[in-house]
Short mmCIF file of C-alpha atoms in Angstrom, two decimals:
data_model
loop_
_atom_site.label_atom_id
_atom_site.label_comp_id
_atom_site.label_asym_id
_atom_site.label_seq_id
_atom_site.Cartn_x
_atom_site.Cartn_y
_atom_site.Cartn_z
CA UNK A 256 31.55 2.75 -6.74
CA UNK A 257 33.17 6.17 -7.25
CA UNK A 258 31.39 9.25 -5.90
CA UNK A 259 31.45 10.99 -9.30
CA UNK A 260 29.46 8.07 -10.78
CA UNK A 261 26.89 8.31 -7.98
CA UNK A 262 26.46 12.02 -8.73
CA UNK A 263 26.09 11.64 -12.53
CA UNK A 264 22.35 12.49 -12.62
CA UNK A 265 22.40 15.05 -9.80
CA UNK A 266 22.71 18.81 -10.32
CA UNK A 267 25.44 20.04 -7.98
CA UNK A 268 25.43 23.61 -6.65
CA UNK A 269 28.82 23.45 -4.94
CA UNK A 270 31.53 20.85 -4.43
CA UNK A 271 34.27 20.93 -1.78
CA UNK A 272 36.81 18.11 -2.05
CA UNK A 273 37.39 15.32 -4.55
CA UNK A 274 34.71 13.17 -6.19
CA UNK A 275 37.22 10.60 -7.44
CA UNK A 276 36.83 8.57 -4.24
CA UNK A 277 35.50 5.06 -3.69
CA UNK A 278 32.29 4.77 -1.68
CA UNK A 279 31.55 1.70 0.44
CA UNK A 280 27.89 2.54 1.03
CA UNK A 281 25.20 5.20 1.12
CA UNK A 282 22.90 6.15 4.02
CA UNK A 283 20.63 8.88 5.36
CA UNK A 284 20.67 7.49 8.91
CA UNK A 285 23.79 8.64 10.77
CA UNK A 286 23.51 5.66 13.15
CA UNK A 287 24.18 3.30 10.24
CA UNK A 288 27.14 5.18 8.74
CA UNK A 289 30.36 3.22 8.32
CA UNK A 290 33.81 4.11 7.02
CA UNK A 291 33.70 5.20 3.38
CA UNK A 292 29.94 5.87 3.27
CA UNK A 293 28.13 8.76 1.62
CA UNK A 294 25.83 10.45 4.15
CA UNK A 295 22.79 12.20 2.69
CA UNK A 296 21.33 14.89 4.96
CA UNK A 297 17.56 14.88 4.39
CA UNK A 298 15.12 17.29 6.05
CA UNK A 299 12.52 14.86 7.42
CA UNK A 300 9.14 15.51 9.01
CA UNK A 301 10.51 14.74 12.50
CA UNK A 302 14.23 15.60 12.35
CA UNK A 303 16.66 17.41 10.05
CA UNK A 304 19.49 15.21 8.80
CA UNK A 305 21.79 18.24 8.61
CA UNK A 306 22.00 18.15 12.42
CA UNK A 307 23.68 14.74 12.16
CA UNK A 308 26.46 15.65 9.71
CA UNK A 309 29.10 15.86 12.53
CA UNK A 310 28.04 12.41 13.78
CA UNK A 311 28.29 10.95 10.27
CA UNK A 312 31.79 12.44 9.82
CA UNK A 313 32.85 11.13 13.21
CA UNK A 314 31.70 7.62 12.19
CA UNK A 315 33.81 7.69 9.01
CA UNK A 316 31.66 9.18 6.25
CA UNK A 317 33.81 9.90 3.19
CA UNK A 318 31.34 12.33 1.65
CA UNK A 319 28.34 14.44 2.63
CA UNK A 320 25.43 15.29 0.33
CA UNK A 321 23.49 18.24 1.75
CA UNK A 322 21.40 21.32 0.99
CA UNK A 323 23.29 23.54 3.43
CA UNK A 324 27.02 23.25 4.07
CA UNK A 325 27.99 22.94 7.74
CA UNK A 326 29.82 25.83 9.39
CA UNK A 327 32.81 23.60 10.11
CA UNK A 328 34.23 21.45 7.32
CA UNK A 329 36.38 18.40 8.02
CA UNK A 330 39.51 17.57 6.09
CA UNK A 331 39.44 14.46 3.92
CA UNK A 332 35.65 14.66 3.62
CA UNK A 333 33.99 15.72 0.36
CA UNK A 334 30.94 18.01 0.63
CA UNK A 335 28.37 18.16 -2.14
CA UNK A 336 25.69 20.86 -1.98
CA UNK A 337 22.43 20.36 -3.91
CA UNK A 338 19.07 22.12 -3.97
CA UNK A 339 16.96 19.13 -2.81
CA UNK A 340 18.46 16.13 -1.00
CA UNK A 341 15.03 14.42 -0.85
CA UNK A 342 15.15 14.22 -4.66
CA UNK A 343 18.89 13.59 -4.89
CA UNK A 344 18.96 10.63 -2.50
CA UNK A 345 16.84 8.49 -4.83
CA UNK A 346 19.05 9.32 -7.82
CA UNK A 347 22.20 8.66 -5.80
CA UNK A 348 20.86 5.32 -4.56
CA UNK A 349 19.78 4.31 -8.08
CA UNK A 350 23.29 4.97 -9.40
CA UNK A 351 25.04 3.31 -6.44
CA UNK A 352 23.04 0.09 -6.86
CA UNK A 353 23.68 -0.11 -10.60
CA UNK A 354 20.45 1.43 -11.94
CA UNK A 355 18.42 -1.74 -11.25
CA UNK A 356 15.22 -0.56 -12.97
CA UNK A 357 17.07 -0.41 -16.30
CA UNK A 358 17.29 -4.23 -16.03
CA UNK A 359 13.71 -4.81 -14.84
CA UNK A 360 10.13 -4.22 -15.96
CA UNK A 361 8.88 -2.23 -12.95
CA UNK A 362 5.14 -1.60 -12.61
CA UNK A 363 3.81 0.67 -9.86
CA UNK A 364 0.32 0.49 -8.36
CA UNK A 365 -1.10 3.55 -6.60
CA UNK A 366 -4.49 4.50 -5.15
CA UNK A 367 -6.25 4.44 -1.77
CA UNK A 368 -7.49 0.84 -1.87
CA UNK A 369 -6.46 -2.23 -3.85
CA UNK A 370 -2.71 -1.60 -4.14
CA UNK A 371 -1.66 -4.68 -2.18
CA UNK A 372 -4.13 -6.98 -3.93
CA UNK A 373 -3.23 -5.84 -7.46
CA UNK A 374 0.55 -5.86 -6.92
CA UNK A 375 0.44 -9.28 -5.24
CA UNK A 376 -1.83 -10.83 -7.88
CA UNK A 377 0.41 -9.52 -10.66
CA UNK A 378 3.40 -11.07 -8.85
CA UNK A 379 1.56 -14.41 -8.59
CA UNK A 380 0.34 -14.21 -12.20
CA UNK A 381 3.80 -13.71 -13.66
CA UNK A 382 5.26 -16.41 -11.44
CA UNK A 383 2.52 -18.67 -12.82
CA UNK A 384 3.88 -17.82 -16.29
CA UNK A 385 7.30 -19.08 -15.16
CA UNK A 386 9.18 -15.81 -14.64
CA UNK A 387 11.33 -14.77 -11.72
CA UNK A 388 9.42 -11.87 -10.19
CA UNK A 389 9.87 -9.28 -7.44
CA UNK A 390 7.19 -7.81 -5.18
CA UNK A 391 7.28 -4.67 -3.02
CA UNK A 392 4.14 -4.52 -0.88
CA UNK A 393 2.62 -3.62 2.48
CA UNK A 394 2.37 -7.26 3.56
CA UNK A 395 5.79 -8.58 2.50
CA UNK A 396 8.50 -8.03 -0.10
CA UNK A 397 9.63 -10.92 -2.27
CA UNK A 398 12.74 -11.53 -4.35
CA UNK A 399 11.17 -14.33 -6.40
CA UNK A 400 10.38 -16.85 -3.61
CA UNK A 401 12.58 -15.23 -0.92
CA UNK A 402 10.49 -13.29 1.61
CA UNK A 403 11.90 -9.97 2.88
CA UNK A 404 9.80 -8.43 5.72
CA UNK A 405 8.15 -5.09 4.87
CA UNK A 406 8.23 -2.12 7.25
CA UNK A 407 6.58 0.47 4.97
CA UNK A 408 4.23 0.32 1.98
CA UNK A 409 7.09 1.82 -0.05
CA UNK A 410 10.60 1.57 1.48
CA UNK A 411 13.03 4.49 1.75
CA UNK A 412 15.05 5.20 -1.47
CA UNK A 413 18.19 3.41 -0.32
CA UNK A 414 16.42 0.25 0.92
CA UNK A 415 14.27 0.37 -2.21
CA UNK A 416 17.19 0.47 -4.63
CA UNK A 417 19.09 -2.15 -2.63
CA UNK A 418 16.06 -4.48 -2.88
CA UNK A 419 15.62 -3.76 -6.59
CA UNK A 420 19.33 -4.41 -7.12
CA UNK A 421 19.00 -7.78 -5.40
CA UNK A 422 15.97 -8.55 -7.56
CA UNK A 423 17.93 -7.71 -10.73
CA UNK A 424 20.89 -9.82 -9.56
CA UNK A 425 18.51 -12.73 -8.82
CA UNK A 426 17.31 -12.65 -12.43
CA UNK A 427 13.87 -11.13 -11.85
CA UNK A 428 12.35 -9.88 -15.11
CA UNK A 429 9.31 -8.16 -13.59
CA UNK A 430 8.77 -6.27 -10.34
CA UNK A 431 5.37 -5.13 -9.05
CA UNK A 432 5.35 -2.40 -6.47
CA UNK A 433 2.87 -0.56 -4.28
CA UNK A 434 3.51 3.16 -4.60
CA UNK A 435 2.14 5.08 -1.61
CA UNK A 436 1.25 8.77 -1.64
CA UNK A 437 3.89 9.33 1.07
CA UNK A 438 6.54 7.77 -1.18
CA UNK A 439 5.57 10.02 -4.09
CA UNK A 440 5.43 13.19 -1.97
CA UNK A 441 8.74 12.36 -0.26
CA UNK A 442 10.37 11.49 -3.63
CA UNK A 443 11.31 7.99 -2.48
CA UNK A 444 10.84 6.76 -6.06
CA UNK A 445 13.05 9.47 -7.58
CA UNK A 446 15.48 7.93 -10.08
CA UNK A 447 13.42 4.78 -10.71
CA UNK A 448 12.22 3.98 -14.23
CA UNK A 449 8.72 2.51 -14.46
CA UNK A 450 7.45 0.36 -17.32
CA UNK A 451 3.88 1.06 -16.23
CA UNK A 452 1.59 2.56 -13.62
CA UNK A 453 -1.86 1.52 -12.39
CA UNK A 454 -4.40 3.74 -10.61
CA UNK A 455 -7.06 2.01 -8.48
CA UNK A 456 -9.18 4.70 -6.81
CA UNK A 457 -8.95 7.71 -4.54
CA UNK A 458 -10.92 8.30 -1.36
CA UNK A 459 -10.20 10.08 1.91
CA UNK A 460 -7.03 8.78 3.60
CA UNK A 461 -3.71 10.03 5.04
CA UNK A 462 -5.02 13.57 5.58
CA UNK A 463 -2.96 13.69 8.77
CA UNK A 464 0.00 13.95 6.35
CA UNK A 465 -1.40 15.53 3.16
CA UNK A 466 -3.81 17.90 5.01
CA UNK A 467 -6.27 18.12 2.07
CA UNK A 468 -7.80 15.69 -0.42
CA UNK A 469 -6.45 17.92 -3.21
CA UNK A 470 -2.87 17.48 -1.98
CA UNK A 471 -3.47 13.73 -1.70
CA UNK A 472 -4.76 13.65 -5.29
CA UNK A 473 -1.81 15.72 -6.55
CA UNK A 474 0.63 13.25 -4.96
CA UNK A 475 -1.00 10.33 -6.78
CA UNK A 476 -1.18 12.27 -10.06
CA UNK A 477 2.51 13.20 -9.92
CA UNK A 478 3.37 9.51 -10.26
CA UNK A 479 1.60 9.43 -13.64
CA UNK A 480 2.95 12.86 -14.67
CA UNK A 481 6.48 11.49 -14.26
CA UNK A 482 6.01 8.22 -16.21
CA UNK A 483 8.19 8.01 -19.36
CA UNK A 484 6.56 8.02 -22.81
CA UNK A 485 7.32 4.34 -23.47
CA UNK A 486 5.49 3.27 -20.27
CA UNK A 487 1.78 2.52 -19.92
CA UNK A 488 -0.67 4.31 -17.62
CA UNK A 489 -3.72 2.18 -16.74
CA UNK A 490 -6.52 3.86 -14.81
CA UNK A 491 -9.84 2.90 -13.25
CA UNK A 492 -12.51 4.69 -15.30
CA UNK A 493 -15.12 3.87 -12.60
CA UNK A 494 -13.40 6.24 -10.16
CA UNK A 495 -14.20 9.94 -10.54
CA UNK A 496 -10.48 10.76 -10.33
CA UNK A 497 -9.43 8.02 -12.76
CA UNK A 498 -9.15 10.16 -15.89
CA UNK A 499 -7.56 13.03 -13.90
CA UNK A 500 -4.51 10.82 -13.42
CA UNK A 501 -3.95 10.68 -17.20
CA UNK A 502 -4.27 14.42 -17.94
CA UNK A 503 -0.56 15.25 -18.10
CA UNK A 504 1.14 11.88 -18.48
CA UNK A 505 3.51 11.22 -21.36
CA UNK A 506 2.83 7.46 -21.07
CA UNK A 507 0.47 5.50 -23.32
CA UNK A 508 -2.96 5.66 -21.67
CA UNK A 509 -5.48 2.86 -21.08
CA UNK A 510 -8.51 2.36 -18.84
CA UNK A 511 -10.58 -0.39 -17.24
CA UNK A 512 -14.19 -0.44 -16.03
CA UNK A 513 -16.99 -2.61 -14.67
CA UNK A 514 -19.56 -0.08 -15.88
CA UNK A 515 -18.64 1.31 -19.29
CA UNK A 516 -16.90 0.44 -22.54
CA UNK A 517 -13.15 0.63 -21.98
CA UNK A 518 -9.90 -0.93 -23.15
CA UNK A 519 -10.51 -3.58 -20.50
CA UNK A 520 -14.20 -4.15 -19.74
CA UNK A 521 -15.56 -6.46 -17.06
CA UNK A 522 -18.79 -7.42 -15.32
CA UNK A 523 -19.92 -9.80 -12.58
CA UNK A 524 -22.16 -12.64 -13.79
CA UNK A 525 -22.55 -14.50 -10.47
CA UNK A 526 -21.34 -13.89 -6.87
CA UNK A 527 -21.29 -16.03 -3.72
CA UNK A 528 -19.01 -16.48 -0.70
CA UNK A 529 -16.88 -19.06 -2.53
CA UNK A 530 -16.10 -16.78 -5.49
CA UNK A 531 -17.42 -15.10 -8.63
CA UNK A 532 -18.13 -15.80 -12.29
CA UNK A 533 -16.82 -12.85 -14.31
CA UNK A 534 -16.78 -11.67 -17.90
CA UNK A 535 -13.64 -9.85 -19.03
CA UNK A 536 -13.52 -8.54 -22.61
CA UNK A 537 -16.35 -10.96 -23.57
CA UNK A 538 -14.60 -13.99 -22.08
CA UNK A 539 -15.86 -15.81 -18.96
CA UNK A 540 -13.75 -16.87 -16.00
CA UNK A 541 -14.40 -18.23 -12.51
CA UNK A 542 -12.32 -16.79 -9.66
CA UNK A 543 -11.90 -17.45 -5.92
CA UNK A 544 -12.54 -13.80 -5.00
CA UNK A 545 -15.57 -12.00 -3.63
CA UNK A 546 -16.93 -8.49 -4.17
CA UNK A 547 -17.21 -5.81 -6.82
CA UNK A 548 -13.98 -4.18 -5.60
CA UNK A 549 -12.12 -7.46 -6.18
CA UNK A 550 -13.64 -7.78 -9.65
CA UNK A 551 -12.20 -4.32 -10.33
CA UNK A 552 -8.80 -5.33 -8.87
CA UNK A 553 -8.72 -8.47 -11.04
CA UNK A 554 -9.64 -6.41 -14.10
CA UNK A 555 -6.65 -4.13 -13.41
CA UNK A 556 -4.41 -7.21 -13.16
CA UNK A 557 -5.88 -8.52 -16.43
CA UNK A 558 -5.26 -5.20 -18.18
CA UNK A 559 -1.70 -4.78 -16.88
CA UNK A 560 -0.72 -8.35 -17.79
CA UNK A 561 -2.05 -7.84 -21.33
CA UNK A 562 -0.16 -4.52 -21.63
CA UNK A 563 3.01 -6.38 -20.59
CA UNK A 564 2.55 -8.59 -23.64
CA UNK A 565 0.55 -11.58 -22.39
CA UNK A 566 -2.35 -13.05 -24.39
CA UNK A 567 -5.82 -12.46 -22.92
CA UNK A 568 -6.65 -16.19 -22.85
CA UNK A 569 -3.44 -17.03 -20.98
CA UNK A 570 -4.04 -14.28 -18.42
CA UNK A 571 -7.60 -15.50 -17.76
CA UNK A 572 -6.32 -19.01 -17.06
CA UNK A 573 -3.74 -17.60 -14.63
CA UNK A 574 -6.37 -15.48 -12.83
CA UNK A 575 -8.60 -18.50 -12.31
CA UNK A 576 -5.80 -20.16 -10.26
CA UNK A 577 -5.18 -17.24 -7.90
CA UNK A 578 -6.13 -17.02 -4.21
CA UNK A 579 -7.12 -13.88 -2.25
CA UNK A 580 -4.36 -11.87 -0.59
CA UNK A 581 -3.98 -12.39 3.19
CA UNK A 582 -6.33 -10.19 5.17
CA UNK A 583 -8.32 -9.04 2.15
CA UNK A 584 -11.91 -10.36 2.31
CA UNK A 585 -10.50 -13.42 4.06
CA UNK A 586 -13.47 -15.65 4.98
CA UNK A 587 -13.74 -18.35 7.65
CA UNK A 588 -16.74 -20.61 8.19
CA UNK A 589 -17.92 -21.02 11.78
CA UNK A 590 -19.04 -24.47 13.00
CA UNK A 591 -22.23 -22.66 14.11
CA UNK A 592 -23.20 -21.83 10.53
CA UNK A 593 -22.18 -18.18 10.16
CA UNK A 594 -19.34 -16.67 8.12
CA UNK A 595 -16.57 -14.46 9.51
CA UNK A 596 -14.66 -12.15 7.20
CA UNK A 597 -11.35 -10.48 8.08
CA UNK A 598 -10.53 -7.43 5.97
CA UNK A 599 -7.93 -4.66 6.04
CA UNK A 600 -10.64 -2.02 5.37
CA UNK A 601 -9.52 1.02 7.37
CA UNK A 602 -11.00 3.84 5.31
CA UNK A 603 -14.67 4.79 4.82
CA UNK A 604 -14.59 3.78 1.15
CA UNK A 605 -12.97 0.40 1.86
CA UNK A 606 -15.64 -0.32 4.49
CA UNK A 607 -18.39 0.59 2.00
CA UNK A 608 -16.88 -1.74 -0.61
CA UNK A 609 -16.67 -4.71 1.75
CA UNK A 610 -20.09 -4.21 3.34
CA UNK A 611 -21.80 -3.66 -0.03
CA UNK A 612 -20.22 -6.87 -1.31
CA UNK A 613 -21.48 -8.80 1.73
CA UNK A 614 -24.99 -7.37 1.26
CA UNK A 615 -25.00 -8.32 -2.43
CA UNK A 616 -24.19 -11.94 -1.59
CA UNK A 617 -26.54 -12.20 1.43
CA UNK A 618 -29.49 -10.72 -0.51
CA UNK A 619 -31.20 -9.93 2.81
CA UNK A 620 -31.07 -13.54 4.03
CA UNK A 621 -28.73 -12.92 6.96
CA UNK A 622 -27.57 -10.17 9.30
CA UNK A 623 -24.24 -8.33 9.21
CA UNK A 624 -22.38 -7.72 12.48
CA UNK A 625 -19.40 -5.41 12.01
CA UNK A 626 -16.42 -5.04 14.35
CA UNK A 627 -14.58 -1.83 13.50
CA UNK A 628 -12.17 0.70 14.96
CA UNK A 629 -9.83 3.44 13.77
CA UNK A 630 -6.07 3.84 14.14
CA UNK A 631 -4.58 6.31 16.59
CA UNK A 632 -2.39 9.28 15.58
CA UNK A 633 -3.85 9.26 12.08
CA UNK A 634 -6.54 11.22 10.18
CA UNK A 635 -9.21 11.92 12.81
CA UNK A 636 -11.67 13.25 10.25
CA UNK A 637 -12.43 9.81 8.85
CA UNK A 638 -13.44 8.32 12.24
CA UNK A 639 -17.07 9.55 12.38
CA UNK A 640 -17.50 8.70 8.68
CA UNK A 641 -16.33 5.12 9.26
CA UNK A 642 -18.87 4.76 12.08
CA UNK A 643 -21.64 6.20 9.86
CA UNK A 644 -20.89 3.85 6.95
CA UNK A 645 -20.66 0.83 9.25
CA UNK A 646 -24.01 1.56 10.91
CA UNK A 647 -25.68 2.33 7.58
CA UNK A 648 -24.69 -1.05 6.10
CA UNK A 649 -24.75 -3.35 9.16
CA UNK A 650 -27.43 -4.75 11.44
CA UNK A 651 -25.16 -4.44 14.47
CA UNK A 652 -21.87 -2.59 14.98
CA UNK A 653 -19.24 -3.08 17.67
CA UNK A 654 -16.79 -0.18 17.84
CA UNK A 655 -13.46 -1.24 19.33
CA UNK A 656 -9.70 -0.58 19.28
CA UNK A 657 -7.62 -0.90 16.12
CA UNK A 658 -4.05 0.32 16.60
CA UNK A 659 -4.54 3.10 19.20
CA UNK A 660 -0.81 3.87 19.08
CA UNK A 661 -0.25 6.79 21.48
CA UNK A 662 -3.89 7.84 21.79
CA UNK A 663 -6.39 6.72 24.40
CA UNK A 664 -8.66 4.03 22.84
CA UNK A 665 -11.76 5.57 24.40
CA UNK A 666 -10.98 8.94 22.80
CA UNK A 667 -10.84 7.29 19.36
CA UNK A 668 -14.13 5.48 20.02
CA UNK A 669 -15.70 8.79 21.11
CA UNK A 670 -14.56 10.40 17.84
CA UNK A 671 -16.30 7.62 15.92
CA UNK A 672 -19.48 7.86 18.00
CA UNK A 673 -19.63 11.61 17.30
CA UNK A 674 -20.72 10.78 13.76
CA UNK A 675 -23.88 8.97 14.94
CA UNK A 676 -27.25 10.28 16.03
CA UNK A 677 -29.26 8.84 18.95
CA UNK A 678 -31.19 6.36 16.78
CA UNK A 679 -28.00 5.10 15.08
CA UNK A 680 -26.30 4.52 18.45
CA UNK A 681 -29.02 2.02 19.47
CA UNK A 682 -27.42 -0.61 17.20
CA UNK A 683 -23.90 0.11 18.44
CA UNK A 684 -21.90 -1.50 21.23
CA UNK A 685 -18.52 -0.12 22.33
CA UNK A 686 -15.91 -2.55 23.67
CA UNK A 687 -12.32 -1.31 23.99
CA UNK A 688 -10.79 -4.82 24.20
CA UNK A 689 -10.62 -5.98 20.56
CA UNK A 690 -10.58 -9.68 21.46
CA UNK A 691 -13.69 -9.24 23.59
CA UNK A 692 -15.34 -7.28 20.77
CA UNK A 693 -14.72 -10.12 18.31
CA UNK A 694 -15.96 -12.67 20.86
CA UNK A 695 -19.17 -10.65 21.38
CA UNK A 696 -19.80 -10.42 17.63
CA UNK A 697 -19.44 -14.19 17.33
CA UNK A 698 -21.86 -14.73 20.23
CA UNK A 699 -24.44 -12.48 18.55
CA UNK A 700 -24.17 -14.23 15.17
CA UNK A 701 -26.80 -16.75 14.08
CA UNK A 702 -26.60 -19.32 11.24
CA UNK A 703 -26.51 -17.49 7.90
CA UNK A 704 -25.13 -14.25 9.39
CA UNK A 705 -21.80 -12.59 8.58
CA UNK A 706 -19.32 -11.17 11.10
CA UNK A 707 -17.00 -8.61 9.50
CA UNK A 708 -13.81 -7.88 11.46
CA UNK A 709 -12.42 -4.78 9.76
CA UNK A 710 -9.30 -2.67 9.99
CA UNK A 711 -6.28 -4.89 10.60
CA UNK A 712 -6.46 -7.60 7.94
CA UNK A 713 -3.03 -9.22 7.57
CA UNK A 714 -1.50 -7.40 10.58
CA UNK A 715 -0.49 -9.68 13.44
CA UNK A 716 0.01 -6.99 16.07
CA UNK A 717 -1.78 -4.22 17.92
CA UNK A 718 0.20 -1.08 18.68
CA UNK A 719 -0.55 0.41 22.11
CA UNK A 720 1.49 3.26 23.65
CA UNK A 721 4.26 2.70 21.10
CA UNK A 722 4.56 -1.03 21.84
CA UNK A 723 3.50 -3.72 19.36
CA UNK A 724 1.66 -6.63 20.99
CA UNK A 725 0.91 -9.84 19.10
CA UNK A 726 -2.68 -9.79 17.90
CA UNK A 727 -4.15 -11.56 14.86
CA UNK A 728 -7.87 -11.27 14.04
CA UNK A 729 -7.88 -14.62 12.22
CA UNK A 730 -6.17 -16.36 15.13
CA UNK A 731 -8.78 -14.99 17.52
CA UNK A 732 -11.63 -16.21 15.30
CA UNK A 733 -10.08 -19.66 14.91
CA UNK A 734 -9.71 -19.84 18.68
CA UNK A 735 -13.42 -19.11 19.10
CA UNK A 736 -14.29 -21.61 16.35
CA UNK A 737 -12.21 -24.30 18.05
CA UNK A 738 -9.89 -24.93 15.10
#
């Protein structure tokens, strides 16, 4: 594709050289530049891409897109100066890969919790209807039935547009995508056209990056502010920030709720560890999911599918066939008569949701033993809160390692313990070794009890001192159960 076509939606401040040149690729990583590529110099949180312009030129870049022109210009290289390369890279990638979202119905899901579940269930629902569908999620990306490993909740703009282009070429009609706050703030979705957006909820998370809850909220809201007028914006009216998301959107607005009259209204009729009986818009359905938070997630899926043109009755039938997403309230039955649940809950609110759901089903007839930790090099402020919520809603808590990354596991545990008073600490055990912590929880459990292993969910590794070691909570539990 010609450079001038790639630049068609980008406001150029200054151009040096010709734009009537053929590009062979586009990249923001100088290590991946090949002959004929466009190199985009982005100012990242760790390094400034402008420092790598000479390397990109040396490796054969045909053109440079930057905010600041280098002191030395090379012959036969075109330089394009723009105000914001973080914004421009998405638009350039969209153009280079043939504007894939003009050929797809792209729906984005944003919020603190529930993104993976809602996006994945929408993907499975529309595949049930017989469509070719794409999925961009934390767990795995899919081009219809082809799995593409995921490295981030939302990929970088170039990888994102390349994947969307492959989805369009494969004949996908719909794509469902998790949209993280980082991706919105870093303009990774710039240039994409969304057919709809879904808001799940907003609680404390990622403050290591956003610094304040207000900044975190603004990042989520910007996604809805930027939706086009022919898109839909579906929000969770049960969340205090739900209606905030719709304040400035041009999209058509809708809401869903388990508590009040809404466009999509739901309630739980029955709940047990095998599933729930629900009522959505005055129609009953049985599902293989557990917990109020999952009822809310399913209601969002129901609403979005209806807004994409499906009949309510057909959507309800599809929902009744779905299975829980890996690592989300994933239950295993012990031969000794207790239940173990693996869940990705790694925020205070997610822990509250899971533990409240377990309490509702147990109705005081069994104890809850919670294994929980907190990730290293992330928001430290949530650590004592996670410990508080775990102790408040459990009979016994074992605080252990999650992904300590480059921090000392004991320091993270100490941060969590700081949120507890002397009485609360009496029901807490600290075990750094996560496998040993899970083993201890299983040894403490009696028939009818529930062991919650929280924090890692679908992840099959533990990151320690920058190295990822294989570790799977479900595998450990199965090993203890002897199956």
